[in-house]
XYZ file of C-alpha atoms in Angstrom:
551
model
C 194.294 129.023 60.539
C 190.748 130.297 61.007
C 188.991 131.142 64.265
C 187.520 127.665 64.637
C 190.925 126.014 64.240
C 192.451 128.386 66.789
C 189.544 127.635 69.117
C 190.034 123.861 68.827
C 193.791 124.288 69.360
C 192.990 126.164 72.575
C 190.720 123.277 73.660
C 193.539 120.797 72.999
C 195.795 123.005 75.098
C 193.328 122.529 77.986
C 193.606 118.753 77.662
C 190.152 118.266 76.149
C 189.850 114.776 74.645
C 186.121 114.585 73.918
C 183.200 116.897 73.265
C 179.541 115.914 73.574
C 176.850 117.569 71.559
C 174.483 118.092 68.676
C 176.151 120.444 66.159
C 174.324 122.657 63.676
C 175.226 124.591 60.563
C 176.634 127.452 62.641
C 179.209 125.009 64.078
C 180.422 123.544 60.798
C 183.825 125.257 60.881
C 184.304 123.970 64.434
C 183.242 120.468 63.405
C 185.750 120.519 60.548
C 188.492 121.695 62.912
C 187.580 118.874 65.300
C 187.843 116.380 62.440
C 191.526 117.278 62.099
C 192.178 117.395 65.846
C 192.883 114.895 68.619
C 189.467 115.584 70.174
C 186.677 113.061 69.712
C 183.231 114.451 68.893
C 180.514 112.332 70.545
C 177.101 113.110 69.080
C 174.174 112.633 71.445
C 170.471 112.479 70.609
C 169.545 115.538 72.663
C 171.534 118.563 73.778
C 170.436 118.103 77.386
C 172.094 114.690 77.495
C 175.307 116.193 76.113
C 175.359 118.681 78.975
C 174.658 116.006 81.579
C 177.522 113.914 80.225
C 179.925 116.864 80.167
C 178.932 117.882 83.700
C 179.410 114.339 84.995
C 182.855 114.234 83.398
C 183.676 117.359 85.396
C 182.223 115.888 88.570
C 184.249 112.680 88.314
C 187.568 114.130 87.109
C 187.688 117.696 88.412
C 188.434 118.839 84.848
C 185.876 120.744 82.823
C 183.720 118.629 80.530
C 182.808 120.212 77.201
C 179.576 120.216 75.206
C 178.695 121.793 71.877
C 175.409 122.873 70.294
C 174.108 125.134 67.621
C 172.276 128.425 68.177
C 168.705 129.080 69.311
C 166.769 125.902 70.096
C 169.894 123.771 70.447
C 171.546 126.219 72.820
C 168.372 126.642 74.859
C 168.257 122.878 75.347
C 171.504 123.262 77.338
C 169.968 125.461 80.017
C 168.878 122.592 82.271
C 172.354 121.084 81.953
C 173.896 124.469 82.743
C 171.878 124.724 85.966
C 172.682 121.077 86.776
C 176.412 121.802 86.587
C 176.232 125.221 88.227
C 174.162 124.178 91.222
C 176.013 120.866 91.540
C 179.468 122.519 91.334
C 180.512 120.446 88.320
C 183.062 122.101 85.997
C 181.717 122.352 82.450
C 182.309 124.531 79.390
C 179.426 124.959 76.944
C 180.113 126.077 73.381
C 177.251 127.332 71.241
C 177.097 128.683 67.719
C 175.435 131.846 66.490
C 174.625 133.603 63.232
C 177.243 135.989 61.956
C 177.527 139.161 64.000
C 178.861 141.310 61.150
C 176.196 140.339 58.626
C 173.070 138.198 58.820
C 171.734 137.078 55.475
C 168.922 135.182 57.202
C 167.865 138.103 59.367
C 166.979 137.048 62.904
C 165.936 133.506 62.012
C 166.591 131.280 65.097
C 168.505 134.096 66.795
C 168.052 134.204 70.573
C 170.215 136.141 73.026
C 171.785 132.990 74.483
C 174.536 134.870 76.317
C 171.931 136.780 78.347
C 169.933 133.587 78.882
C 173.009 131.768 80.187
C 174.351 134.565 82.391
C 172.283 133.732 85.507
C 172.964 129.997 85.056
C 176.761 130.133 84.761
C 179.941 131.552 86.254
C 180.566 133.348 82.954
C 178.724 133.733 79.658
C 180.518 135.508 76.822
C 180.366 135.965 73.061
C 183.622 135.885 71.102
C 183.741 138.900 68.790
C 187.274 138.523 67.396
C 189.564 135.542 66.727
C 192.326 137.443 68.522
C 190.547 136.956 71.865
C 190.060 133.196 71.497
C 193.175 131.916 73.343
C 192.630 134.100 76.397
C 188.876 133.552 76.403
C 189.210 129.758 76.361
C 191.872 129.801 79.092
C 189.682 132.012 81.290
C 186.646 129.799 80.666
C 188.429 126.671 81.879
C 190.057 128.477 84.786
C 186.696 129.735 86.000
C 184.903 126.444 85.409
C 187.449 124.423 87.403
C 188.412 126.768 90.232
C 186.432 126.640 93.485
C 183.521 126.822 93.478
C 183.410 124.856 90.133
C 180.530 125.325 87.750
C 179.324 126.028 84.237
C 180.787 128.496 81.751
C 179.332 129.454 78.370
C 181.135 130.616 75.233
C 179.274 131.668 72.096
C 181.278 131.441 68.851
C 179.483 133.136 65.916
C 179.920 131.457 62.547
C 181.651 134.432 60.904
C 184.221 134.663 63.710
C 184.800 130.903 63.418
C 185.427 131.240 59.670
C 187.599 134.370 59.847
C 191.354 134.073 59.375
C 192.955 134.268 62.796
C 196.191 136.007 63.777
C 199.197 133.821 64.488
C 198.602 133.215 68.185
C 199.560 130.468 70.588
C 197.232 129.109 73.282
C 197.699 130.656 76.713
C 199.904 128.399 78.869
C 198.258 126.653 81.813
C 199.435 127.368 85.334
C 198.547 125.690 88.637
C 195.888 127.272 90.822
C 196.133 126.430 94.503
C 193.865 128.074 97.085
C 195.560 129.192 100.303
C 195.414 127.254 103.553
C 193.292 128.666 106.370
C 195.059 131.237 108.571
C 196.820 129.965 111.728
C 194.597 132.116 113.960
C 191.487 130.583 112.419
C 192.949 127.097 112.870
C 193.664 127.837 116.535
C 190.091 129.049 117.110
C 188.650 125.988 115.389
C 190.879 123.683 117.435
C 189.743 125.336 120.660
C 186.110 124.895 119.640
C 186.628 121.176 118.990
C 188.626 120.670 122.203
C 185.745 122.145 124.193
C 183.120 119.906 122.561
C 181.597 117.090 124.613
C 179.742 115.397 121.729
C 181.410 116.356 118.398
C 180.168 115.149 115.032
C 181.594 115.582 111.519
C 179.394 116.230 108.497
C 180.662 115.748 104.940
C 178.873 117.846 102.322
C 178.825 118.025 98.543
C 182.195 119.791 98.259
C 183.798 116.969 100.266
C 183.300 114.719 97.235
C 185.855 116.495 95.060
C 187.939 113.745 93.392
C 191.222 114.824 95.034
C 189.929 114.989 98.620
C 189.206 111.352 99.534
C 192.618 110.624 101.038
C 192.787 113.862 103.048
C 189.288 113.432 104.474
C 189.888 109.793 105.353
C 193.118 110.748 107.143
C 191.362 113.518 109.093
C 188.591 111.200 110.316
C 191.061 108.447 111.130
C 193.331 110.761 113.123
C 190.598 112.439 115.186
C 188.223 109.440 115.547
C 185.142 111.691 115.533
C 182.101 109.925 114.048
C 180.725 111.369 110.838
C 177.646 111.496 108.670
C 177.200 112.888 105.192
C 174.768 114.749 103.004
C 173.352 113.015 99.962
C 176.076 114.385 97.675
C 178.787 113.775 100.274
C 178.406 109.990 100.227
C 181.637 108.011 99.956
C 183.876 110.990 100.684
C 185.635 108.979 103.424
C 186.997 105.544 102.599
C 185.110 102.635 104.141
C 186.153 100.606 107.135
C 186.612 103.424 109.638
C 183.777 102.234 111.879
C 182.817 105.889 112.334
C 180.083 106.283 109.689
C 176.767 107.194 111.319
C 174.506 107.512 108.290
C 173.290 109.847 105.578
C 170.999 112.825 106.092
C 168.570 112.085 103.278
C 165.847 114.049 105.076
C 166.224 117.461 106.680
C 164.936 116.447 110.098
C 163.458 113.683 112.268
C 165.247 110.750 110.604
C 167.277 108.233 112.619
C 170.557 110.051 111.912
C 169.053 113.153 113.533
C 169.117 111.375 116.882
C 172.906 111.876 116.693
C 172.706 115.340 115.123
C 170.323 116.553 117.805
C 172.585 115.275 120.604
C 175.763 116.811 119.161
C 177.064 120.001 120.731
C 179.404 120.706 117.788
C 179.053 119.764 114.125
C 182.150 120.161 111.943
C 180.641 120.779 108.499
C 183.249 119.962 105.856
C 182.381 121.029 102.337
C 178.763 121.866 103.056
C 177.067 123.672 100.178
C 173.673 125.156 100.992
C 172.579 124.439 97.435
C 171.825 120.948 98.787
C 168.547 120.309 100.532
C 169.424 120.972 104.197
C 170.797 117.894 105.990
C 169.704 119.428 109.295
C 167.943 122.598 110.335
C 169.836 124.963 112.596
C 167.947 126.796 115.301
C 168.708 128.953 118.343
C 169.078 125.951 120.662
C 170.987 123.666 118.331
C 174.652 122.650 118.252
C 177.463 124.983 117.361
C 178.667 124.652 113.767
C 182.214 124.927 112.398
C 182.202 125.495 108.622
C 185.228 124.142 106.744
C 185.303 124.915 103.030
C 187.028 126.464 100.060
C 184.650 129.403 100.293
C 182.970 131.252 103.113
C 179.633 129.878 104.229
C 176.440 131.133 102.666
C 174.364 132.219 105.636
C 170.828 130.912 105.393
C 167.858 130.796 107.725
C 168.774 127.188 108.535
C 172.586 127.474 108.315
C 174.620 130.096 110.200
C 178.032 128.778 111.327
C 179.626 129.955 114.549
C 183.168 129.702 113.130
C 184.771 129.118 109.736
C 187.952 127.658 108.255
C 188.334 128.916 104.701
C 190.965 127.605 102.290
C 192.270 124.479 100.617
C 190.303 121.807 102.464
C 192.844 118.964 102.420
C 195.869 120.879 103.778
C 193.668 122.838 106.190
C 192.291 119.633 107.706
C 195.795 118.200 107.994
C 196.925 121.233 110.012
C 193.798 121.066 112.152
C 194.455 117.386 112.880
C 198.056 118.251 113.850
C 196.623 120.455 116.609
C 194.087 117.888 117.845
C 195.270 114.316 117.288
C 195.293 112.363 120.553
C 193.776 115.240 122.531
C 190.035 114.491 122.193
C 188.826 112.197 124.994
C 185.213 112.853 123.963
C 185.734 112.207 120.251
C 183.600 109.063 120.202
C 180.857 110.220 122.576
C 178.130 109.706 119.964
C 179.397 106.357 118.668
C 177.003 104.263 120.812
C 174.192 105.554 118.560
C 175.843 104.177 115.429
C 174.751 100.539 115.622
C 171.059 101.198 116.321
C 170.881 103.864 113.587
C 172.381 101.565 110.959
C 170.309 98.614 112.154
C 167.067 100.525 111.604
C 168.132 101.260 108.038
C 168.463 97.523 107.330
C 164.886 96.796 108.401
C 162.993 94.727 105.785
C 165.972 94.881 103.403
C 165.403 91.249 102.395
C 161.618 91.161 102.524
C 160.128 88.870 99.855
C 157.351 91.174 98.730
C 156.398 91.645 95.078
C 156.393 94.294 93.688
C 159.686 94.929 95.435
C 160.089 97.380 98.282
C 162.643 100.183 97.895
C 164.642 98.651 100.753
C 164.924 95.329 98.909
C 165.918 97.064 95.685
C 168.697 98.996 97.423
C 169.876 95.849 99.207
C 170.027 93.775 96.027
C 171.776 96.506 94.046
C 174.398 96.733 96.788
C 174.996 92.955 96.606
C 175.817 93.021 92.882
C 177.793 96.273 92.739
C 181.419 96.006 93.930
C 182.962 98.709 96.100
C 184.313 100.611 93.093
C 181.164 100.119 90.995
C 179.235 103.275 90.149
C 175.497 103.715 90.646
C 174.001 106.781 88.949
C 170.574 107.854 90.139
C 168.006 109.803 88.216
C 165.604 111.820 90.384
C 162.619 110.238 92.052
C 161.381 108.736 95.279
C 164.044 106.019 95.177
C 166.754 108.669 95.613
C 165.817 109.086 99.275
C 165.983 105.316 99.797
C 169.378 104.981 98.121
C 170.730 107.989 100.018
C 169.604 106.531 103.362
C 170.274 102.825 102.826
C 173.043 102.415 100.232
C 176.459 102.162 101.884
C 179.452 103.567 100.002
C 183.145 103.208 100.768
C 184.651 104.851 97.671
C 184.114 108.478 96.697
C 181.769 109.234 93.808
C 180.372 105.721 93.516
C 176.786 106.820 94.200
C 176.104 109.747 91.889
C 172.939 111.609 92.722
C 171.810 115.172 92.276
C 170.615 116.909 95.430
C 171.136 120.402 94.024
C 169.051 121.006 90.884
C 167.566 117.509 91.336
C 166.454 117.312 87.731
C 164.879 114.293 86.136
C 166.469 112.879 82.996
C 170.113 113.000 84.147
C 170.533 109.419 85.374
C 171.147 107.648 82.070
C 173.542 110.263 80.591
C 175.468 110.398 83.888
C 175.878 106.627 83.861
C 176.983 106.716 80.234
C 179.760 109.144 81.173
C 180.815 106.961 84.087
C 180.921 103.936 81.785
C 183.089 105.871 79.324
C 185.526 106.847 82.066
C 185.573 103.476 83.842
C 185.121 100.752 81.207
C 186.342 98.000 83.552
C 183.986 98.902 86.447
C 180.349 97.982 86.856
C 178.128 100.982 86.133
C 174.389 100.998 86.847
C 171.857 103.687 85.995
C 168.841 103.656 88.316
C 165.880 105.506 86.840
C 162.208 105.836 87.566
C 159.939 105.259 84.608
C 159.233 109.002 84.465
C 162.851 110.140 84.477
C 164.010 107.391 82.115
C 161.602 108.452 79.384
C 162.927 112.019 79.513
C 166.211 110.943 77.920
C 165.592 107.331 76.891
C 166.702 108.116 73.333
C 170.278 108.083 74.615
C 170.129 104.272 74.619
C 171.114 104.616 70.975
C 174.132 106.706 71.939
C 175.166 104.150 74.549
C 174.911 101.315 72.017
C 176.835 103.305 69.406
C 179.607 103.956 71.936
C 179.712 100.221 72.786
C 179.394 100.935 76.495
C 179.166 98.341 79.237
C 176.173 99.643 81.122
C 173.084 98.331 82.891
C 169.951 100.465 83.189
C 167.540 99.584 86.015
C 164.045 101.037 85.623
C 161.856 101.230 88.732
C 158.318 101.135 87.388
C 155.307 102.511 89.240
C 153.552 104.215 86.295
C 153.535 107.534 88.120
C 155.557 110.543 89.170
C 156.066 108.727 92.448
C 157.681 111.367 94.645
C 155.063 114.007 93.879
C 152.305 111.440 94.306
C 153.722 110.566 97.737
C 153.906 114.192 98.818
C 150.393 114.690 97.499
C 149.227 111.905 99.829
C 151.293 113.146 102.791
C 149.755 116.609 102.431
C 146.308 114.966 102.257
C 145.487 116.018 98.729
C 143.426 113.664 96.545
C 145.374 111.224 94.361
C 145.136 113.124 91.076
C 147.142 113.870 87.950
C 150.374 111.950 88.643
C 149.890 108.650 86.795
C 150.703 107.740 83.204
C 151.151 104.815 80.832
C 154.443 103.313 79.716
C 155.758 101.398 76.733
C 156.770 97.784 77.118
C 160.267 98.659 78.293
C 161.755 95.304 77.262
C 160.488 95.681 73.690
C 161.479 99.338 73.720
C 165.033 98.434 74.714
C 165.279 95.730 72.073
C 164.276 98.235 69.397
C 167.598 99.967 70.186
C 169.531 96.705 70.131
C 169.581 96.569 73.938
C 168.913 93.305 75.767
C 166.017 93.743 78.182
C 164.464 91.690 80.969
C 161.682 92.052 83.521
C 161.929 91.018 87.170
C 159.017 88.714 88.019
C 159.675 87.952 91.700
C 161.247 89.477 94.793
C 164.160 87.060 94.473
C 164.647 87.838 90.779
C 166.334 91.243 90.874
C 169.861 90.323 91.920
C 170.125 87.414 89.413
C 168.739 89.650 86.638
C 171.351 92.303 87.351
C 174.133 89.711 87.556
C 173.083 88.253 84.210
C 172.954 91.711 82.636
C 176.466 92.579 83.788
C 177.739 89.169 82.668
C 176.375 89.705 79.140
C 178.260 92.964 78.716
C 177.200 95.806 76.468
C 174.072 97.828 77.191
C 171.362 96.026 79.142
C 168.043 97.095 80.638
C 166.230 95.566 83.604
C 162.700 96.541 84.633
C 161.473 96.027 88.205
C 158.091 97.043 89.636
C 158.370 98.958 92.906
C 155.971 99.089 95.867
C 156.073 102.636 97.195
C 153.647 102.006 100.056
C 156.824 101.882 102.175
C 157.171 105.634 101.670
C 154.305 106.327 104.029
C 154.939 103.412 106.393
C 158.618 104.264 107.013
C 159.181 107.902 106.097
C 155.998 109.158 107.732
C 154.440 106.730 110.229
C 157.552 104.958 111.531
C 159.608 108.124 111.851
C 156.702 109.914 113.518
C 156.495 107.129 116.126
C 160.268 107.197 116.596
C 160.341 110.930 117.181
C 157.391 110.757 119.560
C 159.231 108.192 121.691
C 162.687 109.737 121.310
C 164.182 106.254 121.386
C 165.991 104.224 118.758
C 164.220 101.192 120.167
C 160.826 102.574 119.130
C 158.884 100.541 116.582
């Protein structure tokens, strides 16, 4: 057994079933070991897409996804994916090749210090220098990637170490890792804080969307009957039907949901990660904040909790609910604001304007996607509209990135969701700018025989930056571009494509695409004039009046 075979055996020991990547000559021993293993190698058309797919696997399963590239340029193409996983707390292990470290017959050709490049982007970056260290190194990589706070880990396997005969070693056995529950004294203090609150509110952050937490969070909300809102990445963390959902903080301040946030005297922040754009801005006169998380809060200028509960979130919340259930007469004090907040978000959702408004697009997508269907957003102006207006009732059914917020991740993320959930409807929503950053992965999706629909929102511009340019009163300059005929482009990959020609045409086009099966693409023009009308003018008028009845 050589080093590569021992390495692949260690991956099998971790339960790895698939690896995404673009191998090179420095990986050939690993590729050959994979050929004889139970692990499927899925070749993508760009290393960045491989990382996005591996990270999304980690996000949806809680187990580390794995991607593989060669040295130098291939490894450097993983850096955006590394930051995507690290900032988004998605467990991922990246494996890169390298020239031999004992002899280099090609000198320094393509040699870059990838370990140093990856160090600030990962929880660990390490080069393997001996086959004897492989079992322990792989075990540590997966342990670090998956344990709170999850993230990216990098392992570099030089080609001479991969080819070297390895000692007779077994993989390191796995063992369960369970964080402790918050201390009883801390639970008592938190309970006293909640008992004293007159207008409590729960916030669910990015770490509330861990796959194993949905039942515990739903039970906590149900038992205490405190209304809740969520951050963009916390959507769906509580099962639907509670009647306690107040909205999503897609903006940091002065949105409709902030009428409840501003009135609260205590916000219970569960799983908040300050890597997200702030859902609200703390100040000296704001509500008290109780931070509940696996890790201590990161104190920021706009986030400085008054108390903390640190430990395994599910069991900690259960013990907190034991202290409080049935003892909170003011639990629902903010609930009267719920109906008017949600009603304002439905304004113009069925307007028959063409090109379509963002509100109509979100509304029609919601009508064709079942509760367990998965919508994967790329990054653009539409992300704010989906975060505000798209209702979720199942965890991790609206996948968006509010951490690195990189363009180009929407299609690969949806491809991973389609691989994991072949019987569920999966939709990628991409702007024309973000789609073209990884559009080559249509070929990968076709090759994998995925059932997947890609919705392109076309405005021929980098729409979010163009909007902010206008809001800041800069001239309209430098943000527009041309596009291919997306329908013809899709068909060149063997993908069926269609274009929406009327306001009423989107939902039927999506239904037809899902009914056909396979990979389908739908193009819809979007009217982003609503960005200024709603997100600037309407919200400014609302905040000036201080009333949810303001127009």
